[in-house]
């Protein structure tokens, strides 16, 4: 498979630098070389129209003719015929849906609030829309996504896409999310600007094929956890115990600041709309944090952890914790072969917290930092399995020790 065959939908962007104006950054479908196509300093509506027409050609995989003043070419669907993106087409509605998703995407540092999504979820939605449009083009020919309306979409098309995802070996969770994106595009077609298109068939009546069942969560064994701590310095020991005792993942560790955690409590709430993320600091976790701060003092309000270059642990496409964890597993030899990603520490910590006497769903929600449902309670708030009891009891003992 070509390295760049699974490309994402390029996003329309704007900059005043060098009078570039509206543009898209993309990889050439023929060579994979990064390129830029300019639409110029025009109104957004005009840029959007030019972008949508350009996108038809890009998804088709045809070579582009760049340049700030280059006119977007018409897509050739077959010899002797010319096809442009039609209003109300799957491509048109899909692009409009993604523009709406961009509007409700939170900016970096903006607190979570109802109705918004994170940039990572926006990227997933872009990939899902592109995947479905490419399926339509394979099924009905190049350029079909820009020509067929939502009304032309039949139940057998969605069922065929469902079957293709299952045959590709995807998990049931991924299959369900891809189909939810398709449904979101269909619902978007009901807006007046898209002709108020409504399916003539019942979406819920289709045959649903399930993907692969999810793999059970694997917790580290006691020898593995002790091996991890053996290879850690003071900084990484603090990171490990914050994952175990506070449930912090990469994002939390990259954002936490000095002063938000002390010997008694921690509090990462952000305003009225922030999720509840507070509780008591386990003595063992605070001991590790104190040792780290004693060795590497940080000013009040500074990020608790930064990379070697002074950047947040997670920024852009860089994840310092992921890179460190990968090296750590390699250094552990055979002991690290069956060890999962860094998130296994959060799962282990949640198992320990959820098995405490009197643990409630509200307490579990605050510990996890997201809305806990009965499904979450079923995963964590249960008696510890015999094979996990040694490591869970050891973690509990260490967290309680001062």
mmCIF file of C-alpha atoms in Angstrom:
data_model
loop_
_atom_site.group_PDB
_atom_site.id
_atom_site.type_symbol
_atom_site.label_atom_id
_atom_site.label_comp_id
_atom_site.label_asym_id
_atom_site.label_seq_id
_atom_site.Cartn_x
_atom_site.Cartn_y
_atom_site.Cartn_z
ATOM 1 C CA UNK A 1 0.000 0.000 0.000
ATOM 2 C CA UNK A 2 1.274 3.470 -0.874
ATOM 3 C CA UNK A 3 2.531 5.358 2.152
ATOM 4 C CA UNK A 4 0.087 8.223 1.640
ATOM 5 C CA UNK A 5 -2.873 6.269 0.256
ATOM 6 C CA UNK A 6 -4.908 6.921 3.414
ATOM 7 C CA UNK A 7 -4.727 10.695 3.237
ATOM 8 C CA UNK A 8 -6.928 13.013 5.230
ATOM 9 C CA UNK A 9 -9.201 15.640 3.726
ATOM 10 C CA UNK A 10 -7.125 18.860 3.432
ATOM 11 C CA UNK A 11 -8.551 21.718 5.450
ATOM 12 C CA UNK A 12 -9.307 25.154 4.063
ATOM 13 C CA UNK A 13 -7.103 27.688 5.847
ATOM 14 C CA UNK A 14 -6.383 31.419 5.708
ATOM 15 C CA UNK A 15 -3.242 33.502 6.269
ATOM 16 C CA UNK A 16 -2.237 37.069 5.449
ATOM 17 C CA UNK A 17 1.432 36.116 5.186
ATOM 18 C CA UNK A 18 2.919 36.743 1.722
ATOM 19 C CA UNK A 19 -0.623 37.559 0.522
ATOM 20 C CA UNK A 20 -1.402 33.840 0.379
ATOM 21 C CA UNK A 21 -4.993 34.221 1.560
ATOM 22 C CA UNK A 22 -7.241 31.165 1.437
ATOM 23 C CA UNK A 23 -5.391 27.932 0.696
ATOM 24 C CA UNK A 24 -5.078 24.214 1.384
ATOM 25 C CA UNK A 25 -1.974 22.217 2.266
ATOM 26 C CA UNK A 26 -2.030 18.698 0.856
ATOM 27 C CA UNK A 27 0.126 15.893 -0.459
ATOM 28 C CA UNK A 28 0.249 15.400 -4.194
ATOM 29 C CA UNK A 29 -1.828 12.251 -4.910
ATOM 30 C CA UNK A 30 0.713 11.104 -7.485
ATOM 31 C CA UNK A 31 4.043 11.763 -5.755
ATOM 32 C CA UNK A 32 3.162 12.240 -2.067
ATOM 33 C CA UNK A 33 5.098 15.543 -2.029
ATOM 34 C CA UNK A 34 3.648 18.234 0.314
ATOM 35 C CA UNK A 35 2.120 21.091 -1.706
ATOM 36 C CA UNK A 36 -0.053 24.162 -1.282
ATOM 37 C CA UNK A 37 -2.929 25.274 -3.475
ATOM 38 C CA UNK A 38 -3.933 28.943 -3.204
ATOM 39 C CA UNK A 39 -7.374 30.409 -3.711
ATOM 40 C CA UNK A 40 -6.179 33.922 -2.976
ATOM 41 C CA UNK A 41 -7.476 36.877 -0.955
ATOM 42 C CA UNK A 42 -11.148 36.342 -1.718
ATOM 43 C CA UNK A 43 -14.322 36.242 0.359
ATOM 44 C CA UNK A 44 -14.836 33.121 2.463
ATOM 45 C CA UNK A 45 -17.957 32.036 0.524
ATOM 46 C CA UNK A 46 -16.050 32.199 -2.750
ATOM 47 C CA UNK A 47 -13.083 30.405 -1.222
ATOM 48 C CA UNK A 48 -15.406 27.721 0.103
ATOM 49 C CA UNK A 49 -16.914 27.188 -3.341
ATOM 50 C CA UNK A 50 -13.466 26.983 -4.960
ATOM 51 C CA UNK A 51 -12.277 24.642 -2.223
ATOM 52 C CA UNK A 52 -15.226 22.271 -2.632
ATOM 53 C CA UNK A 53 -14.655 22.049 -6.373
ATOM 54 C CA UNK A 54 -10.926 21.512 -5.848
ATOM 55 C CA UNK A 55 -11.650 18.794 -3.295
ATOM 56 C CA UNK A 56 -13.575 16.735 -5.866
ATOM 57 C CA UNK A 57 -10.426 16.495 -7.973
ATOM 58 C CA UNK A 58 -8.205 15.821 -4.977
ATOM 59 C CA UNK A 59 -10.302 12.886 -3.728
ATOM 60 C CA UNK A 60 -10.367 11.513 -7.261
ATOM 61 C CA UNK A 61 -6.558 11.436 -7.174
ATOM 62 C CA UNK A 62 -5.988 13.550 -10.281
ATOM 63 C CA UNK A 63 -2.853 15.739 -10.573
ATOM 64 C CA UNK A 64 -3.313 19.357 -9.474
ATOM 65 C CA UNK A 65 -2.286 22.537 -11.213
ATOM 66 C CA UNK A 66 -1.126 24.853 -8.424
ATOM 67 C CA UNK A 67 -0.536 28.565 -8.193
ATOM 68 C CA UNK A 68 -2.216 31.492 -6.517
ATOM 69 C CA UNK A 69 -4.134 32.454 -9.629
ATOM 70 C CA UNK A 70 -4.706 28.957 -10.952
ATOM 71 C CA UNK A 71 -8.304 28.228 -11.794
ATOM 72 C CA UNK A 72 -9.673 25.079 -10.232
ATOM 73 C CA UNK A 73 -10.076 22.589 -13.113
ATOM 74 C CA UNK A 74 -13.261 20.745 -13.882
ATOM 75 C CA UNK A 75 -13.244 17.046 -13.016
ATOM 76 C CA UNK A 76 -13.412 14.620 -15.931
ATOM 77 C CA UNK A 77 -15.593 11.680 -14.944
ATOM 78 C CA UNK A 78 -15.456 9.776 -18.217
ATOM 79 C CA UNK A 79 -14.391 10.498 -21.835
ATOM 80 C CA UNK A 80 -16.524 13.264 -23.290
ATOM 81 C CA UNK A 81 -18.181 14.224 -20.001
ATOM 82 C CA UNK A 82 -17.420 16.911 -17.440
ATOM 83 C CA UNK A 83 -18.586 16.705 -13.829
ATOM 84 C CA UNK A 84 -18.550 19.463 -11.219
ATOM 85 C CA UNK A 85 -19.569 19.173 -7.585
ATOM 86 C CA UNK A 86 -23.326 19.490 -7.483
ATOM 87 C CA UNK A 87 -25.143 21.346 -4.702
ATOM 88 C CA UNK A 88 -26.562 18.829 -2.279
ATOM 89 C CA UNK A 89 -24.130 16.124 -3.345
ATOM 90 C CA UNK A 90 -22.512 13.825 -0.804
ATOM 91 C CA UNK A 91 -19.246 15.742 -1.196
ATOM 92 C CA UNK A 92 -20.949 19.117 -0.815
ATOM 93 C CA UNK A 93 -22.887 18.051 2.291
ATOM 94 C CA UNK A 94 -19.865 16.250 3.752
ATOM 95 C CA UNK A 95 -17.715 19.377 3.351
ATOM 96 C CA UNK A 96 -20.410 21.513 4.961
ATOM 97 C CA UNK A 97 -20.642 19.068 7.850
ATOM 98 C CA UNK A 98 -16.891 19.344 8.437
ATOM 99 C CA UNK A 99 -17.053 23.158 8.346
ATOM 100 C CA UNK A 100 -19.659 22.966 11.114
ATOM 101 C CA UNK A 101 -17.461 20.564 13.095
ATOM 102 C CA UNK A 102 -14.566 23.025 12.790
ATOM 103 C CA UNK A 103 -16.730 25.814 14.217
ATOM 104 C CA UNK A 104 -17.483 23.820 17.364
ATOM 105 C CA UNK A 105 -13.921 22.614 17.896
ATOM 106 C CA UNK A 106 -12.316 23.921 21.071
ATOM 107 C CA UNK A 107 -9.174 26.017 20.780
ATOM 108 C CA UNK A 108 -6.033 24.952 22.685
ATOM 109 C CA UNK A 109 -6.497 25.706 26.384
ATOM 110 C CA UNK A 110 -10.220 26.397 26.042
ATOM 111 C CA UNK A 111 -12.281 24.643 28.752
ATOM 112 C CA UNK A 112 -14.550 21.781 27.782
ATOM 113 C CA UNK A 113 -18.199 22.734 27.411
ATOM 114 C CA UNK A 114 -21.345 21.120 26.099
ATOM 115 C CA UNK A 115 -21.616 21.001 22.308
ATOM 116 C CA UNK A 116 -17.885 21.335 21.604
ATOM 117 C CA UNK A 117 -15.346 18.762 20.452
ATOM 118 C CA UNK A 118 -11.576 18.480 20.758
ATOM 119 C CA UNK A 119 -9.232 18.887 17.740
ATOM 120 C CA UNK A 120 -8.404 15.171 17.826
ATOM 121 C CA UNK A 121 -12.079 14.260 17.336
ATOM 122 C CA UNK A 122 -12.329 16.730 14.450
ATOM 123 C CA UNK A 123 -9.417 14.944 12.759
ATOM 124 C CA UNK A 124 -11.229 11.617 13.218
ATOM 125 C CA UNK A 125 -14.421 13.003 11.653
ATOM 126 C CA UNK A 126 -12.440 14.328 8.677
ATOM 127 C CA UNK A 127 -10.897 10.916 8.113
ATOM 128 C CA UNK A 128 -14.271 9.170 8.463
ATOM 129 C CA UNK A 129 -15.945 11.459 5.904
ATOM 130 C CA UNK A 130 -13.060 11.006 3.469
ATOM 131 C CA UNK A 131 -13.201 7.223 3.875
ATOM 132 C CA UNK A 132 -16.915 7.092 3.051
ATOM 133 C CA UNK A 133 -16.576 9.420 0.047
ATOM 134 C CA UNK A 134 -13.758 7.275 -1.333
ATOM 135 C CA UNK A 135 -16.004 4.239 -0.906
ATOM 136 C CA UNK A 136 -18.716 5.967 -2.989
ATOM 137 C CA UNK A 137 -16.160 6.808 -5.680
ATOM 138 C CA UNK A 138 -15.004 3.185 -5.796
ATOM 139 C CA UNK A 139 -18.569 1.914 -5.921
ATOM 140 C CA UNK A 140 -19.955 4.265 -8.589
ATOM 141 C CA UNK A 141 -16.864 5.593 -10.324
ATOM 142 C CA UNK A 142 -14.498 8.571 -9.948
ATOM 143 C CA UNK A 143 -16.251 11.835 -9.124
ATOM 144 C CA UNK A 144 -19.446 10.123 -7.957
ATOM 145 C CA UNK A 145 -19.273 11.707 -4.496
ATOM 146 C CA UNK A 146 -19.516 15.141 -6.111
ATOM 147 C CA UNK A 147 -22.398 14.120 -8.345
ATOM 148 C CA UNK A 148 -24.679 11.847 -6.298
ATOM 149 C CA UNK A 149 -27.037 13.502 -3.843
ATOM 150 C CA UNK A 150 -27.978 12.122 -0.460
ATOM 151 C CA UNK A 151 -31.315 11.116 -1.985
ATOM 152 C CA UNK A 152 -29.406 8.806 -4.342
ATOM 153 C CA UNK A 153 -27.947 6.940 -1.362
ATOM 154 C CA UNK A 154 -29.634 3.579 -0.901
ATOM 155 C CA UNK A 155 -29.802 1.226 2.032
ATOM 156 C CA UNK A 156 -27.664 -1.303 0.139
ATOM 157 C CA UNK A 157 -24.902 1.332 -0.196
ATOM 158 C CA UNK A 158 -24.683 1.826 3.562
ATOM 159 C CA UNK A 159 -24.898 -1.919 4.157
ATOM 160 C CA UNK A 160 -22.088 -2.476 1.636
ATOM 161 C CA UNK A 161 -19.928 0.122 3.390
ATOM 162 C CA UNK A 162 -20.710 -1.561 6.717
ATOM 163 C CA UNK A 163 -19.649 -4.925 5.268
ATOM 164 C CA UNK A 164 -16.421 -3.461 3.845
ATOM 165 C CA UNK A 165 -15.436 -2.088 7.255
ATOM 166 C CA UNK A 166 -16.115 -5.450 8.905
ATOM 167 C CA UNK A 167 -14.192 -7.345 6.210
ATOM 168 C CA UNK A 168 -11.229 -5.020 6.803
ATOM 169 C CA UNK A 169 -11.042 -6.392 10.352
ATOM 170 C CA UNK A 170 -11.960 -3.173 12.160
ATOM 171 C CA UNK A 171 -13.253 -3.205 15.721
ATOM 172 C CA UNK A 172 -16.953 -2.890 16.416
ATOM 173 C CA UNK A 173 -16.314 0.499 18.055
ATOM 174 C CA UNK A 174 -14.647 1.866 14.920
ATOM 175 C CA UNK A 175 -17.374 0.435 12.645
ATOM 176 C CA UNK A 176 -20.076 2.058 14.768
ATOM 177 C CA UNK A 177 -18.315 5.441 14.798
ATOM 178 C CA UNK A 178 -17.787 5.428 11.003
ATOM 179 C CA UNK A 179 -21.481 4.737 10.433
ATOM 180 C CA UNK A 180 -22.456 7.442 12.925
ATOM 181 C CA UNK A 181 -20.433 9.904 10.832
ATOM 182 C CA UNK A 182 -22.290 8.771 7.701
ATOM 183 C CA UNK A 183 -25.581 9.328 9.541
ATOM 184 C CA UNK A 184 -24.400 12.791 10.628
ATOM 185 C CA UNK A 185 -23.735 13.723 6.966
ATOM 186 C CA UNK A 186 -27.186 12.416 5.988
ATOM 187 C CA UNK A 187 -28.832 14.442 8.755
ATOM 188 C CA UNK A 188 -26.891 17.521 7.616
ATOM 189 C CA UNK A 189 -28.495 17.144 4.178
ATOM 190 C CA UNK A 190 -31.851 18.005 5.730
ATOM 191 C CA UNK A 191 -30.853 21.651 6.020
ATOM 192 C CA UNK A 192 -32.499 24.201 3.639
ATOM 193 C CA UNK A 193 -29.242 25.035 1.831
ATOM 194 C CA UNK A 194 -28.937 21.364 0.850
ATOM 195 C CA UNK A 195 -32.493 21.029 -0.434
ATOM 196 C CA UNK A 196 -33.982 19.577 2.757
ATOM 197 C CA UNK A 197 -33.091 16.065 1.637
ATOM 198 C CA UNK A 198 -34.643 13.246 3.641
ATOM 199 C CA UNK A 199 -33.976 9.549 3.152
ATOM 200 C CA UNK A 200 -36.806 7.577 1.570
ATOM 201 C CA UNK A 201 -35.827 4.523 3.627
ATOM 202 C CA UNK A 202 -35.568 3.780 7.332
ATOM 203 C CA UNK A 203 -31.984 4.035 8.573
ATOM 204 C CA UNK A 204 -32.701 1.768 11.567
ATOM 205 C CA UNK A 205 -34.133 -0.963 9.310
ATOM 206 C CA UNK A 206 -30.786 -1.738 7.659
ATOM 207 C CA UNK A 207 -28.886 -4.938 8.392
ATOM 208 C CA UNK A 208 -26.135 -4.137 10.870
ATOM 209 C CA UNK A 209 -22.869 -6.084 10.792
ATOM 210 C CA UNK A 210 -20.652 -5.919 13.868
ATOM 211 C CA UNK A 211 -16.895 -5.525 13.828
ATOM 212 C CA UNK A 212 -14.410 -7.401 15.965
ATOM 213 C CA UNK A 213 -15.025 -7.472 19.683
ATOM 214 C CA UNK A 214 -12.767 -5.238 21.721
ATOM 215 C CA UNK A 215 -9.771 -6.823 23.388
ATOM 216 C CA UNK A 216 -9.928 -7.043 27.200
ATOM 217 C CA UNK A 217 -7.950 -4.462 29.132
ATOM 218 C CA UNK A 218 -4.650 -5.935 30.240
ATOM 219 C CA UNK A 219 -3.112 -4.667 33.475
ATOM 220 C CA UNK A 220 0.619 -4.776 34.179
ATOM 221 C CA UNK A 221 1.792 -7.551 36.456
ATOM 222 C CA UNK A 222 3.564 -6.808 39.718
ATOM 223 C CA UNK A 223 6.994 -7.746 38.259
ATOM 224 C CA UNK A 224 6.338 -5.449 35.292
ATOM 225 C CA UNK A 225 5.323 -2.520 37.510
ATOM 226 C CA UNK A 226 8.382 -2.974 39.720
ATOM 227 C CA UNK A 227 10.503 -3.197 36.578
ATOM 228 C CA UNK A 228 9.037 0.093 35.334
ATOM 229 C CA UNK A 229 9.895 1.886 38.583
ATOM 230 C CA UNK A 230 13.412 0.428 38.572
ATOM 231 C CA UNK A 231 14.090 2.158 35.234
ATOM 232 C CA UNK A 232 12.636 5.532 36.376
ATOM 233 C CA UNK A 233 14.368 8.630 37.688
ATOM 234 C CA UNK A 234 12.606 11.013 40.106
ATOM 235 C CA UNK A 235 10.764 12.802 37.295
ATOM 236 C CA UNK A 236 9.413 9.650 35.708
ATOM 237 C CA UNK A 237 8.543 8.093 39.085
ATOM 238 C CA UNK A 238 6.324 11.119 39.736
ATOM 239 C CA UNK A 239 4.696 10.620 36.330
ATOM 240 C CA UNK A 240 4.096 6.913 37.032
ATOM 241 C CA UNK A 241 2.545 7.498 40.451
ATOM 242 C CA UNK A 242 0.358 10.330 39.152
ATOM 243 C CA UNK A 243 -0.936 7.903 36.533
ATOM 244 C CA UNK A 244 -1.586 5.268 39.185
ATOM 245 C CA UNK A 245 -2.824 7.458 42.031
ATOM 246 C CA UNK A 246 -4.565 10.305 40.192
ATOM 247 C CA UNK A 247 -5.480 8.690 36.876
ATOM 248 C CA UNK A 248 -3.564 11.270 34.835
ATOM 249 C CA UNK A 249 -3.002 10.511 31.168
ATOM 250 C CA UNK A 250 -0.671 12.295 28.755
ATOM 251 C CA UNK A 251 -2.979 15.276 28.349
ATOM 252 C CA UNK A 252 -3.371 15.786 32.090
ATOM 253 C CA UNK A 253 0.359 15.485 32.730
ATOM 254 C CA UNK A 254 1.092 17.985 29.963
ATOM 255 C CA UNK A 255 -1.344 20.549 31.417
ATOM 256 C CA UNK A 256 -0.975 20.232 35.215
ATOM 257 C CA UNK A 257 0.779 23.163 36.908
ATOM 258 C CA UNK A 258 2.629 23.655 40.150
ATOM 259 C CA UNK A 259 0.122 24.595 42.848
ATOM 260 C CA UNK A 260 -2.747 22.466 41.555
ATOM 261 C CA UNK A 261 -1.550 19.550 43.688
ATOM 262 C CA UNK A 262 -0.449 19.580 47.309
ATOM 263 C CA UNK A 263 -0.072 17.043 50.087
ATOM 264 C CA UNK A 264 -3.819 16.914 50.740
ATOM 265 C CA UNK A 265 -5.744 17.562 47.521
ATOM 266 C CA UNK A 266 -5.511 18.150 43.786
ATOM 267 C CA UNK A 267 -7.817 20.355 41.715
ATOM 268 C CA UNK A 268 -7.727 20.645 37.932
ATOM 269 C CA UNK A 269 -11.161 22.219 37.395
ATOM 270 C CA UNK A 270 -11.429 25.076 34.910
ATOM 271 C CA UNK A 271 -14.358 27.417 35.543
ATOM 272 C CA UNK A 272 -18.054 26.568 35.733
ATOM 273 C CA UNK A 273 -18.048 24.461 32.577
ATOM 274 C CA UNK A 274 -14.943 22.446 33.466
ATOM 275 C CA UNK A 275 -15.278 18.799 34.319
ATOM 276 C CA UNK A 276 -15.010 17.779 37.933
ATOM 277 C CA UNK A 277 -11.395 16.716 38.415
ATOM 278 C CA UNK A 278 -10.439 16.962 42.052
ATOM 279 C CA UNK A 279 -9.943 14.776 45.096
ATOM 280 C CA UNK A 280 -7.549 13.725 47.797
ATOM 281 C CA UNK A 281 -3.887 13.290 46.926
ATOM 282 C CA UNK A 282 -2.645 9.821 47.904
ATOM 283 C CA UNK A 283 0.405 10.133 50.195
ATOM 284 C CA UNK A 284 2.460 7.853 47.951
ATOM 285 C CA UNK A 285 1.785 10.005 44.901
ATOM 286 C CA UNK A 286 2.638 13.215 46.785
ATOM 287 C CA UNK A 287 5.854 11.624 48.037
ATOM 288 C CA UNK A 288 6.966 10.976 44.442
ATOM 289 C CA UNK A 289 5.966 14.509 43.352
ATOM 290 C CA UNK A 290 7.824 16.070 46.302
ATOM 291 C CA UNK A 291 10.997 14.130 45.489
ATOM 292 C CA UNK A 292 10.803 15.327 41.902
ATOM 293 C CA UNK A 293 10.259 18.992 42.898
ATOM 294 C CA UNK A 294 13.103 18.801 45.382
ATOM 295 C CA UNK A 295 15.409 17.615 42.616
ATOM 296 C CA UNK A 296 13.984 19.912 39.908
ATOM 297 C CA UNK A 297 12.320 22.974 41.544
ATOM 298 C CA UNK A 298 9.523 24.663 39.609
ATOM 299 C CA UNK A 299 7.916 28.073 40.170
ATOM 300 C CA UNK A 300 4.298 28.346 41.296
ATOM 301 C CA UNK A 301 2.051 28.355 38.214
ATOM 302 C CA UNK A 302 4.659 26.792 35.930
ATOM 303 C CA UNK A 303 3.950 23.557 34.104
ATOM 304 C CA UNK A 304 4.854 20.724 36.431
ATOM 305 C CA UNK A 305 6.494 18.776 33.608
ATOM 306 C CA UNK A 306 8.133 19.971 30.396
ATOM 307 C CA UNK A 307 10.173 18.269 27.712
ATOM 308 C CA UNK A 308 13.936 18.543 27.395
ATOM 309 C CA UNK A 309 13.409 21.590 25.167
ATOM 310 C CA UNK A 310 11.070 23.288 27.631
ATOM 311 C CA UNK A 311 7.896 22.455 25.703
ATOM 312 C CA UNK A 312 4.723 20.823 27.092
ATOM 313 C CA UNK A 313 4.950 17.048 27.206
ATOM 314 C CA UNK A 314 2.278 16.797 24.514
ATOM 315 C CA UNK A 315 2.177 19.471 21.800
ATOM 316 C CA UNK A 316 1.283 19.236 18.132
ATOM 317 C CA UNK A 317 2.148 15.742 16.952
ATOM 318 C CA UNK A 318 4.778 15.268 19.652
ATOM 319 C CA UNK A 319 4.118 13.149 22.731
ATOM 320 C CA UNK A 320 7.179 12.956 24.993
ATOM 321 C CA UNK A 321 5.558 10.440 27.329
ATOM 322 C CA UNK A 322 4.764 8.070 24.483
ATOM 323 C CA UNK A 323 8.368 8.233 23.261
ATOM 324 C CA UNK A 324 9.738 7.678 26.772
ATOM 325 C CA UNK A 325 7.375 4.780 27.424
ATOM 326 C CA UNK A 326 8.366 3.087 24.165
ATOM 327 C CA UNK A 327 12.053 3.302 25.075
ATOM 328 C CA UNK A 328 11.258 2.086 28.586
ATOM 329 C CA UNK A 329 9.529 -1.053 27.333
ATOM 330 C CA UNK A 330 12.496 -1.804 25.093
ATOM 331 C CA UNK A 331 14.958 -1.387 27.977
ATOM 332 C CA UNK A 332 12.925 -3.854 30.069
ATOM 333 C CA UNK A 333 13.615 -6.663 27.609
ATOM 334 C CA UNK A 334 11.198 -9.622 27.700
ATOM 335 C CA UNK A 335 9.426 -8.125 30.706
ATOM 336 C CA UNK A 336 8.247 -5.240 28.513
ATOM 337 C CA UNK A 337 7.108 -7.362 25.547
ATOM 338 C CA UNK A 338 3.565 -7.839 26.881
ATOM 339 C CA UNK A 339 3.290 -4.413 28.515
ATOM 340 C CA UNK A 340 0.659 -2.125 27.014
ATOM 341 C CA UNK A 341 0.870 1.628 26.471
ATOM 342 C CA UNK A 342 1.194 4.289 29.163
ATOM 343 C CA UNK A 343 -2.590 4.193 29.686
ATOM 344 C CA UNK A 344 -2.272 0.811 31.446
ATOM 345 C CA UNK A 345 -1.236 2.813 34.527
ATOM 346 C CA UNK A 346 -4.535 4.704 34.420
ATOM 347 C CA UNK A 347 -6.470 1.441 34.024
ATOM 348 C CA UNK A 348 -4.585 -0.111 36.946
ATOM 349 C CA UNK A 349 -5.193 2.980 39.097
ATOM 350 C CA UNK A 350 -8.896 2.992 38.195
ATOM 351 C CA UNK A 351 -9.151 -0.695 39.105
ATOM 352 C CA UNK A 352 -7.610 0.035 42.501
ATOM 353 C CA UNK A 353 -9.801 3.110 43.085
ATOM 354 C CA UNK A 354 -13.008 1.422 41.904
ATOM 355 C CA UNK A 355 -12.475 -1.587 44.181
ATOM 356 C CA UNK A 356 -12.217 0.554 47.319
ATOM 357 C CA UNK A 357 -15.085 0.088 49.800
ATOM 358 C CA UNK A 358 -17.772 2.719 49.339
ATOM 359 C CA UNK A 359 -16.568 3.916 45.924
ATOM 360 C CA UNK A 360 -19.422 5.675 44.070
ATOM 361 C CA UNK A 361 -20.039 6.510 40.423
ATOM 362 C CA UNK A 362 -19.629 10.207 41.317
ATOM 363 C CA UNK A 363 -16.246 9.508 42.881
ATOM 364 C CA UNK A 364 -15.265 7.395 39.877
ATOM 365 C CA UNK A 365 -16.279 10.237 37.573
ATOM 366 C CA UNK A 366 -14.102 12.747 39.386
ATOM 367 C CA UNK A 367 -11.160 10.344 39.443
ATOM 368 C CA UNK A 368 -11.402 9.552 35.732
ATOM 369 C CA UNK A 369 -12.135 13.134 34.689
ATOM 370 C CA UNK A 370 -15.069 12.249 32.448
ATOM 371 C CA UNK A 371 -18.715 11.271 32.748
ATOM 372 C CA UNK A 372 -18.841 7.816 34.269
ATOM 373 C CA UNK A 373 -21.742 5.620 33.181
ATOM 374 C CA UNK A 374 -22.966 2.239 34.308
ATOM 375 C CA UNK A 375 -20.606 0.740 31.716
ATOM 376 C CA UNK A 376 -17.652 2.410 33.436
ATOM 377 C CA UNK A 377 -18.893 1.180 36.797
ATOM 378 C CA UNK A 378 -19.123 -2.333 35.402
ATOM 379 C CA UNK A 379 -15.491 -2.160 34.252
ATOM 380 C CA UNK A 380 -13.865 -0.728 37.363
ATOM 381 C CA UNK A 381 -16.285 -0.904 40.306
ATOM 382 C CA UNK A 382 -16.176 -4.624 40.904
ATOM 383 C CA UNK A 383 -14.156 -7.096 42.978
ATOM 384 C CA UNK A 384 -10.574 -7.429 41.777
ATOM 385 C CA UNK A 385 -9.869 -10.518 39.672
ATOM 386 C CA UNK A 386 -7.550 -13.036 41.393
ATOM 387 C CA UNK A 387 -4.816 -12.616 38.745
ATOM 388 C CA UNK A 388 -4.759 -8.833 39.330
ATOM 389 C CA UNK A 389 -5.006 -8.886 43.125
ATOM 390 C CA UNK A 390 -1.233 -8.896 43.876
ATOM 391 C CA UNK A 391 -0.457 -5.789 41.799
ATOM 392 C CA UNK A 392 -3.625 -3.943 42.906
ATOM 393 C CA UNK A 393 -2.945 -4.592 46.597
ATOM 394 C CA UNK A 394 0.710 -3.570 46.195
ATOM 395 C CA UNK A 395 -0.301 -0.299 44.472
ATOM 396 C CA UNK A 396 -2.840 0.414 47.224
ATOM 397 C CA UNK A 397 -0.219 -0.156 49.904
ATOM 398 C CA UNK A 398 2.302 2.121 48.168
ATOM 399 C CA UNK A 399 -0.246 4.895 47.637
ATOM 400 C CA UNK A 400 -1.124 4.877 51.333
ATOM 401 C CA UNK A 401 2.479 4.944 52.529
ATOM 402 C CA UNK A 402 3.947 8.330 53.439
#
